[in-house]
CSV table of C-alpha atoms in Angstrom, one decimal:
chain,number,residue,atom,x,y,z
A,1,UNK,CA,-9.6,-11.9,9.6
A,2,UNK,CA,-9.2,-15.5,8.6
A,3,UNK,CA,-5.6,-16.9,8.0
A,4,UNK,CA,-5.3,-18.5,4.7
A,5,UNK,CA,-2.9,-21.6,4.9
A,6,UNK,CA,-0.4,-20.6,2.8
A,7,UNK,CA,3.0,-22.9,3.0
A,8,UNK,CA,6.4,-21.7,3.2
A,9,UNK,CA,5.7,-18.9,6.2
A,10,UNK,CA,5.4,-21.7,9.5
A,11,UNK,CA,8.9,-20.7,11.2
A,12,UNK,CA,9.8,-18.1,8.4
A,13,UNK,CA,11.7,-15.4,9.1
A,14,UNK,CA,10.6,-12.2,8.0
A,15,UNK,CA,11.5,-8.9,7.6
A,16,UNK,CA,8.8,-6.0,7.1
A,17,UNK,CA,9.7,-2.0,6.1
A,18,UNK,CA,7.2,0.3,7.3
A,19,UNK,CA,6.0,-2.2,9.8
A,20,UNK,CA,3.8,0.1,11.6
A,21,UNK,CA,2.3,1.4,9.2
A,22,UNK,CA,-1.2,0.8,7.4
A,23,UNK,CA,-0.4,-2.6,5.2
A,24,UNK,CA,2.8,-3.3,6.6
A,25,UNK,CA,1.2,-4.1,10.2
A,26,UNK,CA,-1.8,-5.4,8.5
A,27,UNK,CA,0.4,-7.9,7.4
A,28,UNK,CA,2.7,-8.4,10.0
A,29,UNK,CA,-0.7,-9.8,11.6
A,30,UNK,CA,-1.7,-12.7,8.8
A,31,UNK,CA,2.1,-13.4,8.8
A,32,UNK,CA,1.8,-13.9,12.7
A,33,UNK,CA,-1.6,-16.0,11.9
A,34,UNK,CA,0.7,-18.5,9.5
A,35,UNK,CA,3.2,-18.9,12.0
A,36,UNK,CA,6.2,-16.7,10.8
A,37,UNK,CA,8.9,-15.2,13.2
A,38,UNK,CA,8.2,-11.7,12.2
A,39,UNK,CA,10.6,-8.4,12.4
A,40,UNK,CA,9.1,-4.8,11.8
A,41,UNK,CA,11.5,-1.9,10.4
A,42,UNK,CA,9.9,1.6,11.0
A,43,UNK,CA,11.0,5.1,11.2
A,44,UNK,CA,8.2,6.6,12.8
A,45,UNK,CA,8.4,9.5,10.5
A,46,UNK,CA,5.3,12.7,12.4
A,47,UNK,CA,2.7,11.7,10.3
A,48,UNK,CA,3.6,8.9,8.1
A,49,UNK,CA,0.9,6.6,9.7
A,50,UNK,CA,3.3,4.4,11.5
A,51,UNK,CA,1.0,3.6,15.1
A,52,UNK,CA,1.8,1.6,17.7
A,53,UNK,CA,-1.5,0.6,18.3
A,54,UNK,CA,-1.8,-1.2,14.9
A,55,UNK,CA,0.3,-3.9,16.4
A,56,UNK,CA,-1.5,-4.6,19.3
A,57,UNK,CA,-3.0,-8.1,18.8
A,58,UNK,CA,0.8,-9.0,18.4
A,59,UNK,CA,2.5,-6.6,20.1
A,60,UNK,CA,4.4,-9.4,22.2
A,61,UNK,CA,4.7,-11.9,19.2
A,62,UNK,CA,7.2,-9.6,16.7
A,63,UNK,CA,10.2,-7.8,17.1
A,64,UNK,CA,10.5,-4.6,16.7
A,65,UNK,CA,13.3,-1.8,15.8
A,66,UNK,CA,12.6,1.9,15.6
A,67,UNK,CA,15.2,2.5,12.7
A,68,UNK,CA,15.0,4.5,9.2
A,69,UNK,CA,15.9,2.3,5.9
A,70,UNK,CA,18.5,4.6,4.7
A,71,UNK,CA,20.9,3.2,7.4
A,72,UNK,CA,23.1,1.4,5.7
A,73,UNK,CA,25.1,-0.4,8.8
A,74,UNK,CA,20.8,-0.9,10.5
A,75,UNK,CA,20.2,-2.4,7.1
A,76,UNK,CA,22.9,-4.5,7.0
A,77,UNK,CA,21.9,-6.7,10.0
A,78,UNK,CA,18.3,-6.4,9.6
A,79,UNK,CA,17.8,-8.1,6.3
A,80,UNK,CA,20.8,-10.9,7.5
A,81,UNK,CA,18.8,-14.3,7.8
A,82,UNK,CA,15.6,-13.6,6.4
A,83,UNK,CA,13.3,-15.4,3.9
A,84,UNK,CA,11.3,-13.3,3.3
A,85,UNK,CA,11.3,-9.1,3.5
A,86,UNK,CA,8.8,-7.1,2.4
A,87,UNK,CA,10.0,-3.5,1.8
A,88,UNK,CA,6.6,-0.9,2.1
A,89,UNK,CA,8.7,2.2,3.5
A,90,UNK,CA,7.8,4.9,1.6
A,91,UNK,CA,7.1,8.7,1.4
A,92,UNK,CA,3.8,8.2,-0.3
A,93,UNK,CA,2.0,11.5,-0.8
A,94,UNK,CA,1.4,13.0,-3.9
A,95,UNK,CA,0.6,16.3,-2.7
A,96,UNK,CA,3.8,16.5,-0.4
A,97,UNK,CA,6.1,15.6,-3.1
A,98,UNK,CA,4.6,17.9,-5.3
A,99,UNK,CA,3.8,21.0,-3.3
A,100,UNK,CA,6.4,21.0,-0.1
A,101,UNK,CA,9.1,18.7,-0.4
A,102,UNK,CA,10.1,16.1,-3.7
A,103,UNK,CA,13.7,15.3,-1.4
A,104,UNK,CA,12.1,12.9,1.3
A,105,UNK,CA,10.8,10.8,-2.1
A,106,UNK,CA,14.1,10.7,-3.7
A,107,UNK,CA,16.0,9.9,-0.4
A,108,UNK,CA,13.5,7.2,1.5
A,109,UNK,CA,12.0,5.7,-1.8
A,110,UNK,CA,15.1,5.8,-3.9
A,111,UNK,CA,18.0,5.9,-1.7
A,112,UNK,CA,15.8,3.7,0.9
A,113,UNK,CA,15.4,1.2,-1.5
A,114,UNK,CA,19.1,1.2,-3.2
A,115,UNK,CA,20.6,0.4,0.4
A,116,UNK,CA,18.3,-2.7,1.3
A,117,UNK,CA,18.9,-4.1,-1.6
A,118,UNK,CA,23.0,-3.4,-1.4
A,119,UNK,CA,22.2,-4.8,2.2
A,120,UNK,CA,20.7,-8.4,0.6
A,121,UNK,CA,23.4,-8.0,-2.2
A,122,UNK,CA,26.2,-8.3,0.6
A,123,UNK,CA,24.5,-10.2,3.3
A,124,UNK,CA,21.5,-12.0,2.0
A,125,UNK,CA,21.2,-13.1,-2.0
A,126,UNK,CA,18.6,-15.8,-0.3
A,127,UNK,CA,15.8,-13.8,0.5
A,128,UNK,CA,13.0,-13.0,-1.0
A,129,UNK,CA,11.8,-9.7,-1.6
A,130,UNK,CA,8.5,-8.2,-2.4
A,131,UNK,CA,8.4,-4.6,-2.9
A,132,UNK,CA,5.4,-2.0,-3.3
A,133,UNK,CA,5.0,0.0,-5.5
A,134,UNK,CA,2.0,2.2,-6.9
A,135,UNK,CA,-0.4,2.7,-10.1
A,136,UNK,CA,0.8,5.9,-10.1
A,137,UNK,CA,3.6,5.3,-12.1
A,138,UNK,CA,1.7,4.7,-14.8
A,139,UNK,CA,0.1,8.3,-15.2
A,140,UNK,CA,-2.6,8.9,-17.1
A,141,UNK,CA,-4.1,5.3,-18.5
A,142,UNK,CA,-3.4,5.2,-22.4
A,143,UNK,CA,-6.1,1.8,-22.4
A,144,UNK,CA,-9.0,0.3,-20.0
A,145,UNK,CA,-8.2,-1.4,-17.9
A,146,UNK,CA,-4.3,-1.1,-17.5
A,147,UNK,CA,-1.8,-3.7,-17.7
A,148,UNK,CA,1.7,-4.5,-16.8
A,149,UNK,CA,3.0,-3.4,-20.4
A,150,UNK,CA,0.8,0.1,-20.3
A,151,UNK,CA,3.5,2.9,-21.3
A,152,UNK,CA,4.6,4.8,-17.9
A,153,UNK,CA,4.2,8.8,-17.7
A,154,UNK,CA,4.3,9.1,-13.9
A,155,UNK,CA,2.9,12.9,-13.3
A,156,UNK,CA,4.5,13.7,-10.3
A,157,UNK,CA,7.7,13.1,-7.8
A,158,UNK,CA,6.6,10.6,-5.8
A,159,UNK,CA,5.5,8.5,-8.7
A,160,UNK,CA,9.0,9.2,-10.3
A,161,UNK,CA,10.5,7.9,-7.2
A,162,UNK,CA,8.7,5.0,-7.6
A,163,UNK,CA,9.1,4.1,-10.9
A,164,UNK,CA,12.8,4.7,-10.2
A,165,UNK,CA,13.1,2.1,-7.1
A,166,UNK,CA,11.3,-0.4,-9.3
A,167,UNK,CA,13.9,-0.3,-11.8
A,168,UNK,CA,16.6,-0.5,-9.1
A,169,UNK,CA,14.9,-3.5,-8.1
A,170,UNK,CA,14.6,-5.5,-11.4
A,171,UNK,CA,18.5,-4.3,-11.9
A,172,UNK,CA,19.4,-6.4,-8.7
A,173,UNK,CA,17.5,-9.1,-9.9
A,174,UNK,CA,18.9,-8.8,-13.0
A,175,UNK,CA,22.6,-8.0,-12.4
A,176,UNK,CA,23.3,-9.9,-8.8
A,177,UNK,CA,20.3,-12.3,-8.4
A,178,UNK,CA,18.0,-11.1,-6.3
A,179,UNK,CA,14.9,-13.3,-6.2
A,180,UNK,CA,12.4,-10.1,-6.4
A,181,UNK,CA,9.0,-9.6,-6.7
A,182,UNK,CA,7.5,-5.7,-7.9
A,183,UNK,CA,3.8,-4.9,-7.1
A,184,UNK,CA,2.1,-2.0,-8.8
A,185,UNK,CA,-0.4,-1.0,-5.9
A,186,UNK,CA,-3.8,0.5,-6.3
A,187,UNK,CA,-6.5,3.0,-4.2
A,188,UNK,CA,-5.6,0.4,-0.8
A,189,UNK,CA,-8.7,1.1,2.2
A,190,UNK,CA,-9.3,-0.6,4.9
A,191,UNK,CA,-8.5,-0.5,8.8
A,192,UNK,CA,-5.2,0.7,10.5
A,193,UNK,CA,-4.6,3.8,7.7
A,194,UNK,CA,-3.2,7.0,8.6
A,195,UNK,CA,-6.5,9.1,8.9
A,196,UNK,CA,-5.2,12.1,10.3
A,197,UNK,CA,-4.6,14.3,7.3
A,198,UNK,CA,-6.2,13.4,3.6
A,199,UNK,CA,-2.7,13.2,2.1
A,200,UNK,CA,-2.2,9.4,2.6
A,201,UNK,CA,-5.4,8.1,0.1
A,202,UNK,CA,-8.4,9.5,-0.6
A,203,UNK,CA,-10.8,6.5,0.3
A,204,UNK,CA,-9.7,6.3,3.9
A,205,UNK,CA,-10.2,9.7,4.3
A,206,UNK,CA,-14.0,9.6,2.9
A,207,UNK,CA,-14.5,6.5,6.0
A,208,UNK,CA,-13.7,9.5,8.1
A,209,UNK,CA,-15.7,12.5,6.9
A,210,UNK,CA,-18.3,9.9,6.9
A,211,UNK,CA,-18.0,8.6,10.2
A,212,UNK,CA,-17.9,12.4,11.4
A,213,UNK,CA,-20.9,13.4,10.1
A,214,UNK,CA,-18.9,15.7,7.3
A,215,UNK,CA,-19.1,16.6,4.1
A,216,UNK,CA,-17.4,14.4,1.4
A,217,UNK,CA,-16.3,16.5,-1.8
A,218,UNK,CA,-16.7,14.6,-4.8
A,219,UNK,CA,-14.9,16.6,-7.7
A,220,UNK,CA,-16.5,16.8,-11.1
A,221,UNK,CA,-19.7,15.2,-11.8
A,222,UNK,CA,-18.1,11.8,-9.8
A,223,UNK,CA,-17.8,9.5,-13.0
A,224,UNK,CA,-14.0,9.0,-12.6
A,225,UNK,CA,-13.2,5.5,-11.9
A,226,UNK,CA,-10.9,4.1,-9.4
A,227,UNK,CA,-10.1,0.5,-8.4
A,228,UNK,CA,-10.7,0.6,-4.8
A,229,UNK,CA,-9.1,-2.6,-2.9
A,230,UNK,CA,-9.6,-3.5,0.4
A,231,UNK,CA,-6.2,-4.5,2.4
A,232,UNK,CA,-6.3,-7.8,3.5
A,233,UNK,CA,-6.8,-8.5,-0.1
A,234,UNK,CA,-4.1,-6.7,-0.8
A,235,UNK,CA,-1.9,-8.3,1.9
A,236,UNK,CA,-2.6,-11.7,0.4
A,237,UNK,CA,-1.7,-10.5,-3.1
A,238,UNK,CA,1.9,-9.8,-1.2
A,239,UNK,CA,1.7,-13.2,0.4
A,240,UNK,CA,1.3,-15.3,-2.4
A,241,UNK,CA,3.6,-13.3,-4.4
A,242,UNK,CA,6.0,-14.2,-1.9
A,243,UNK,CA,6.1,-17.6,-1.9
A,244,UNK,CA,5.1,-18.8,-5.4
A,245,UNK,CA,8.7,-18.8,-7.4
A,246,UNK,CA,7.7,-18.3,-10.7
A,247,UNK,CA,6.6,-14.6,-9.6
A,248,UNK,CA,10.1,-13.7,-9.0
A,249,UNK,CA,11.8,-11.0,-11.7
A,250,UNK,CA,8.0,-10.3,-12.4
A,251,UNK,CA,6.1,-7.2,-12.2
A,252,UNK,CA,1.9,-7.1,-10.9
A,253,UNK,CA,-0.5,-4.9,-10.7
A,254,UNK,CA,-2.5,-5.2,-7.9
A,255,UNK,CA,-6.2,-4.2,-7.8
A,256,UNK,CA,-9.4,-5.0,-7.8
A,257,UNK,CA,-10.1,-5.3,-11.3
A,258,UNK,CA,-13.5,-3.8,-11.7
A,259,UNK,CA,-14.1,-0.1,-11.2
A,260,UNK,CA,-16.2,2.1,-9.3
A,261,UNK,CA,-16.8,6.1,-9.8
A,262,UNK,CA,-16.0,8.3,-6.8
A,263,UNK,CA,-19.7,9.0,-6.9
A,264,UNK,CA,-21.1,5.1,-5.9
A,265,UNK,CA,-17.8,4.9,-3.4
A,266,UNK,CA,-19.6,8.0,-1.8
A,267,UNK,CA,-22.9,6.9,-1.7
A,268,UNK,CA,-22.3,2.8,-1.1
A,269,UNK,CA,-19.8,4.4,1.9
A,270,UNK,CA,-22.5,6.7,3.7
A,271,UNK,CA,-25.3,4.1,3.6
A,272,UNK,CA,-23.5,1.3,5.3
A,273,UNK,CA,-22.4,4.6,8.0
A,274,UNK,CA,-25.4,6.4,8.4
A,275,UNK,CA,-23.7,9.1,8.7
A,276,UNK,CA,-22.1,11.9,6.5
A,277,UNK,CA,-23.1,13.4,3.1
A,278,UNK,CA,-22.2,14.2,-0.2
A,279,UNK,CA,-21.4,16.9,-2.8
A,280,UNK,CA,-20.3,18.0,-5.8
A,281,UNK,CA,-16.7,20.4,-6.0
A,282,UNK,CA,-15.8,22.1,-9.1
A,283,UNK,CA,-12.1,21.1,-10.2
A,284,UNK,CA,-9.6,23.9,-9.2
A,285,UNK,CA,-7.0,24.1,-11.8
A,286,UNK,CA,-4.4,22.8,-9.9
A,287,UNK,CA,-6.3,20.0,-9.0
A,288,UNK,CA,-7.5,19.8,-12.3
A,289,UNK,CA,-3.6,19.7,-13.6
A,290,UNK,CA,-3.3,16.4,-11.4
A,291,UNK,CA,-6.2,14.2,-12.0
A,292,UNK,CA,-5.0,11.6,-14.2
A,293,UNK,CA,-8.8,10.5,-14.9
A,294,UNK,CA,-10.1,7.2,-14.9
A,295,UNK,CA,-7.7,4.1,-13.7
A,296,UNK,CA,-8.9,0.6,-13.1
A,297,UNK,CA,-5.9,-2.5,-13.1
A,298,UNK,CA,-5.8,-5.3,-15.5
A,299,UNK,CA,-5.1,-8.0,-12.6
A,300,UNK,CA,-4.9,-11.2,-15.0
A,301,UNK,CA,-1.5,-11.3,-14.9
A,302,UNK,CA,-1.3,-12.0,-11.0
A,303,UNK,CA,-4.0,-14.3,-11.5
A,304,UNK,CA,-2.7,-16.5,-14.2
A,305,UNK,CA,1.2,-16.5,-12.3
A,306,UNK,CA,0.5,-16.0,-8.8
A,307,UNK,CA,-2.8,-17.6,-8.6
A,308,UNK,CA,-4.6,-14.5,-6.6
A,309,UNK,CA,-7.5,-12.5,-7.0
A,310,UNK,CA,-9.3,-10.2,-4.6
A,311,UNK,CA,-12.0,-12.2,-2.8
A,312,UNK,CA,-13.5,-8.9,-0.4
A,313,UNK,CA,-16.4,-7.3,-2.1
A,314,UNK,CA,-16.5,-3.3,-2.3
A,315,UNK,CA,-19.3,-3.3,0.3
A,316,UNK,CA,-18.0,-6.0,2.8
A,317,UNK,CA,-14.4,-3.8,2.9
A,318,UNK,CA,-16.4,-0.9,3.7
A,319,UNK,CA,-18.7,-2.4,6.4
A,320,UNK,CA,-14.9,-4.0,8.0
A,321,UNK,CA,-13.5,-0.5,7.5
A,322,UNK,CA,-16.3,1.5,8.9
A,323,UNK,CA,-16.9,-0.8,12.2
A,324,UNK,CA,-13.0,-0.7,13.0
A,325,UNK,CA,-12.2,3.3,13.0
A,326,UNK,CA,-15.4,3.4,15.1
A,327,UNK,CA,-14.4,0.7,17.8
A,328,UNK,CA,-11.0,2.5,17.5
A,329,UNK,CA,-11.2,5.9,17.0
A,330,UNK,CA,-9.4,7.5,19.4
A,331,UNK,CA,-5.9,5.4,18.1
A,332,UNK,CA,-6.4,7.3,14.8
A,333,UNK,CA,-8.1,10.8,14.8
């Protein structure tokens, strides 16, 4: 991974939620790269994805506080002195807010959310903040490809939530001046994911059934589209939103822009492994219930402000993606 020079992050300090978790310590790392003085935030919620070992290259360059974002008095002194903070704690399973438990949404991703930014509201009106968000919230896509302006008809809890703690954001900006920054997020891959359970996205979870030799279940006849983004792309989309000003009060999608079926994600995925194959899966009709059908961002918006696009082809993430869970396996199955 190459450190783009981007200004404004030499002797930063910086302040990242879910810092041990799939993008958050993705990009503690670049941040590290451009010279910022970084500080992680993470819970360590049993099977969130926060790991240890995803810091490694810079275990001994961050700090590092083992603290939950719905402590208000934790909060309080964490976010005092920052630049920058980058909030990416989140309950952010579908399935789990839907099927087991919609409370952990409403209390990490709403409540989480309101008491950072009453945090910078008393202690720190300075700071930047760049939150993330999902495509979720969106629901089902009304028009191809989907911009910012799309109508919202989130389809389950944890979309809800996160609709809800964007509008809590853009009310702070609004109402008390919060120089804020909301990114809609889409399918993320990539190295340092959760890959333990397939509740945490679905493309990570194919690099391992593929890696393992498994099957990979591809519902329907595969034609639904999806705009798979590899993370360091992604972490320079909340980079750049960072430190270019006229992003602030704004809201971006953040994708790759072109789409790919499940099917050709398969198939592009097990020839670069070797390994694994492929097959159809009739729809149950719960899952059937869910799928929102095909979603693919409109990412001109970002481009034109923000002056980012993704620059990591489908098949180079995957090659990246693929040769990191099998040098590192054993810190993620």
């Amino acid at each position: 991974m190459i450190a783009m020079q981007m200004p404004g992050f030499d002797g930063a300090e910086v302040l990242i939620t879910g810092g041990l978790g799939f993008i958050g310590s993705t990009l503690a790392i670049r941040l590290v790269e451009l010279g910022a003085r970084v500080t992680l935030v993470d819970a360590m919620i049993p099977a969130y994805g926060g790991n240890l070992f995803n810091i490694a290259p810079i275990r001994d360059r961050v700090k590092l506080n083992i603290s939950d974002i719905r402590d208000r008095h934790g909060m309080n002194h964490l976010v005092q002195g920052k630049d920058f903070i980058f909030h990416l704690a989140a309950q952010v399973s579908h399935l789990h807010s839907l099927l087991v438990d919609p409370f952990d949404d409403i209390d990490i991703n709403i409540k989480g959310t309101a008491v950072l930014l009453e945090a910078c509201k008393a202690h720190n009106r300075t700071a930047v903040v760049v939150r993330a968000g999902t495509r979720g919230q969106y629901g089902p896509a009304s028009t191809l490809p989907v911009s910012e302006d799309a109508p919202m008809n989130p389809k389950g809890i944890y979309e809800i939530s996160q609709l809800t703690a964007e509008n809590i954001l853009q009310l702070y900006v609004d109402h008390f001046g919060i120089r804020a920054v909301n990114l809609r997020l889409t399918n993320i891959y990539g190295p340092r994911a959760q890959m333990r359970h397939s509740q945490y996205g679905v493309a990570n979870w194919f690099v391992r059934l593929a890696i393992d030799g498994e099957t990979i279940r591809i519902f329907g006849d595969g034609s639904i589209k999806r705009d798979f983004l590899y993370v360091d792309d992604c972490v320079d989309a909340l980079i750049e939103s960072a430190r270019q000003p006229a992003a602030q009060g704004k809201v971006f999608n953040v994708g790759f822009g072109t789409p790919t079926t499940f099917r050709e994600f398969a198939e592009q995925l097990i020839s670069i492994a070797r390994t694994g194959r492929w097959e159809y899966a009739p729809f149950s009709a719960e899952r059937a219930a869910q799928e929102p059908g095909d979603f693919y961002s409109d990412i001109s918006r970002i481009a034109t402000i923000v002056g980012w696009e993704p620059r990591t082809s489908l098949d180079e993430g995957l090659r990246r993606t693929v040769d990191y869970y099998r040098r590192c396996k054993e810190h993620y199955w």
